């Protein structure tokens, strides 16, 4: 049987209104019965609302068999309530069969809305629906129709001003009451409740508008709080990063470097997320304000997104170069420590040599010496002068190192200067004493005739050789700081050159020993005692031999130290290559993800939910990739702890990777937020996916030439680009298109709603607000609504017109 089109349209309208009256309790509604009931989800939700029971968990799949399964669950639930379904199958509902769908809804209405209502309960239900404050329907006894009717008639007469037109006993005792009498009495109820229904509709509209306003104000307060906290953190952190005051010791600078690493690893990343979330919250809030026709949110002074971005830029500017400065200072302090240790070693060696020399040069033993002794003293003095000249270079080195420590601002430079000054003062004094003693000996030398050439030759050759061995020992024990294998190789080459001079030195040693042997031979030949002391030199053959043995031991030790350093430099090279291998993978990976996100955000044909799913997958992949970046951070720390400062194997620095990673996290978060904003706009404005795709396509091909008329073009540009920046965002374009194609709440509509609650008065009273609105919404209006200033208003009257226009930014309230 075919359905009458007019009847079908009326039934669909009635049944849609009935379904929505229940679905609104669950925060949703339907537009087209056969379309919205096809997948069974809203059908199951409707049954849960009207029955108060929980149905089996629905299947969220999109395939036909998923939808049939959901509808079957709903039909099974109806059957479990004792309802016999005839010729109604899940397949017809899923296929959008209008006749079957309307028949199923009528069955639901009969079972859950009409079946349990008798004549007495019907009138009580009618009163309870519109005035629940007058009776409690849940406490009525369906087995007492007479009592229920009398209760309904009494309440209608007392509270609704409806006279008793019917007698309860007549209705109960009459098999079929007079239909016209019943309808006449019911029409009185209609007229009594019509005004209340209009007031309820107005109150619902006002509550909706106020709810949106309260939610927006909470988001504004949350933005202000988060912005204040982030700006305060930036204000505290920036001076710390700008402070370039160096510490005096290596340990203190290392602590500063560790503090900076903790900042980069622990303190800054959460703030990056907070900054990104703050921008997302701001964009979401502005979108909600545009959707609800509210004026744009203007944060308090100094807390705009641009202010936060500027402060953040200042933070990163302060951060830039801070780590490099720390490492430079550490290298400078390392150099200072090395120079200071070298100064102490050379100063100690020189002080040991100079110890007692002042006393020797001050002796006047020549006054009582024999001629031989005088000549010996003279030769001894000449040998000392040779030794003194040999130490001139060491004193100059000590002074040069002290000068360099002064120029590099060594923290203990005062002690260095004091010690250097003492050495120089003693050196000048030794020079003066040497000159005076020579003059005294030369005056006496005229009385001397002979000199022992062998002792003199021994003294002259042993002193340079002794100085050479001392210098060799210093060089073999000299500390070195290198940063590359090439530098180590240079030291090894120098060491090999030194070893090549050892045969010549050994020949000199043997020659000096030969002189000593000749002295012993002559002494024995002329009856001189074997323990005779060379009067011209303080250097003994035993001392020379001991030093020579020490030089021979230090040579292999130096070989070992250089080889160890070579191994350490090879280890540093491995660290460089290990870091470079990871960085050369991570850098391109981050760039590839950025390009994928960019391509995804430009897609037009797919649904926004599909784009969101893809972006969430990208986000999951990015989060899962985080350990690779963390491992690279660990390798970077190992490199820095090893004081390795360059890497020729990669163009990526840790700073490049950090910036790219932070940009990737920010981009995926912002892109997801943009899609979420589009979904929110689409759902709030009632835009279909096809319309959204058409908007995107139109936006991509937007061209001024296509707009007809200068006036129309100027009007559109004022809407989509109010600040005349020359750039039209997709969000602005959507807002314009939805404003042009959709109808939204306006200030005039809210004023009209308040006028209904105020019974056409130009003002409204506090008690009227509290009676017609929920408590929270009523108090919200009372707190913000200004007093009515018009004539004839009673005390306490409030101006709802000014309040309504202020909600939409149309007044200064």
Short mmCIF file of N, CA and C in Angstrom, two decimals, residues 286-287 289-291 293 677 681 685 687 695 719-720 729-742:
data_model
loop_
_atom_site.label_atom_id
_atom_site.label_comp_id
_atom_site.label_asym_id
_atom_site.label_seq_id
_atom_site.Cartn_x
_atom_site.Cartn_y
_atom_site.Cartn_z
N UNK A 286 38.64 31.96 19.96
CA UNK A 286 38.22 32.91 18.93
C UNK A 286 37.22 32.26 17.97
N UNK A 287 37.45 30.97 17.69
CA UNK A 287 36.51 30.26 16.81
C UNK A 287 35.13 30.18 17.45
N UNK A 289 33.88 32.16 19.68
CA UNK A 289 33.29 33.49 19.71
C UNK A 289 32.71 33.86 18.34
N UNK A 290 33.43 33.52 17.28
CA UNK A 290 32.91 33.81 15.94
C UNK A 290 31.64 33.00 15.65
N UNK A 291 31.67 31.72 16.06
CA UNK A 291 30.51 30.86 15.81
C UNK A 291 29.27 31.41 16.51
N UNK A 293 28.68 34.50 17.27
CA UNK A 293 28.48 35.93 16.96
C UNK A 293 28.90 36.84 18.11
N UNK A 677 39.41 22.72 14.82
CA UNK A 677 38.65 23.97 14.69
C UNK A 677 37.69 23.90 13.51
N UNK A 681 33.73 24.13 13.78
CA UNK A 681 32.99 25.10 12.96
C UNK A 681 31.93 24.40 12.12
N UNK A 685 28.08 25.07 12.80
CA UNK A 685 27.38 25.80 11.76
C UNK A 685 26.47 24.89 10.91
N UNK A 687 27.55 22.57 8.81
CA UNK A 687 28.13 22.44 7.47
C UNK A 687 28.40 20.97 7.20
N UNK A 695 33.94 24.62 0.20
CA UNK A 695 34.54 25.84 0.74
C UNK A 695 36.05 25.83 0.53
N UNK A 719 34.77 41.77 5.58
CA UNK A 719 34.36 40.66 6.45
C UNK A 719 35.48 39.65 6.63
N UNK A 720 36.16 39.27 5.54
CA UNK A 720 37.17 38.21 5.63
C UNK A 720 38.54 38.74 6.00
N UNK A 729 42.63 34.07 5.70
CA UNK A 729 42.81 32.71 6.19
C UNK A 729 41.61 31.85 5.83
N UNK A 730 41.82 30.53 5.82
CA UNK A 730 40.73 29.62 5.51
C UNK A 730 39.62 29.71 6.56
N UNK A 731 40.00 29.92 7.85
CA UNK A 731 39.01 30.03 8.91
C UNK A 731 38.12 31.25 8.69
N UNK A 732 38.73 32.39 8.30
CA UNK A 732 37.94 33.59 8.01
C UNK A 732 37.00 33.34 6.84
N UNK A 733 37.48 32.60 5.85
CA UNK A 733 36.67 32.30 4.68
C UNK A 733 35.47 31.43 5.07
N UNK A 734 35.68 30.42 5.96
CA UNK A 734 34.58 29.56 6.43
C UNK A 734 33.56 30.39 7.18
N UNK A 735 34.05 31.27 8.09
CA UNK A 735 33.13 32.12 8.86
C UNK A 735 32.26 32.95 7.93
N UNK A 736 32.87 33.50 6.89
CA UNK A 736 32.11 34.32 5.94
C UNK A 736 31.06 33.48 5.22
N UNK A 737 31.46 32.28 4.74
CA UNK A 737 30.55 31.44 3.99
C UNK A 737 29.38 30.99 4.85
N UNK A 738 29.69 30.64 6.14
CA UNK A 738 28.60 30.18 7.02
C UNK A 738 27.69 31.33 7.40
N UNK A 739 28.24 32.54 7.55
CA UNK A 739 27.38 33.69 7.83
C UNK A 739 26.47 34.01 6.65
N UNK A 740 27.01 33.76 5.46
CA UNK A 740 26.23 34.05 4.27
C UNK A 740 25.14 33.01 4.01
N UNK A 741 25.35 31.77 4.53
CA UNK A 741 24.44 30.67 4.20
C UNK A 741 23.65 30.15 5.38
N UNK A 742 23.97 30.59 6.62
CA UNK A 742 23.32 30.02 7.80
C UNK A 742 22.70 31.11 8.64
#
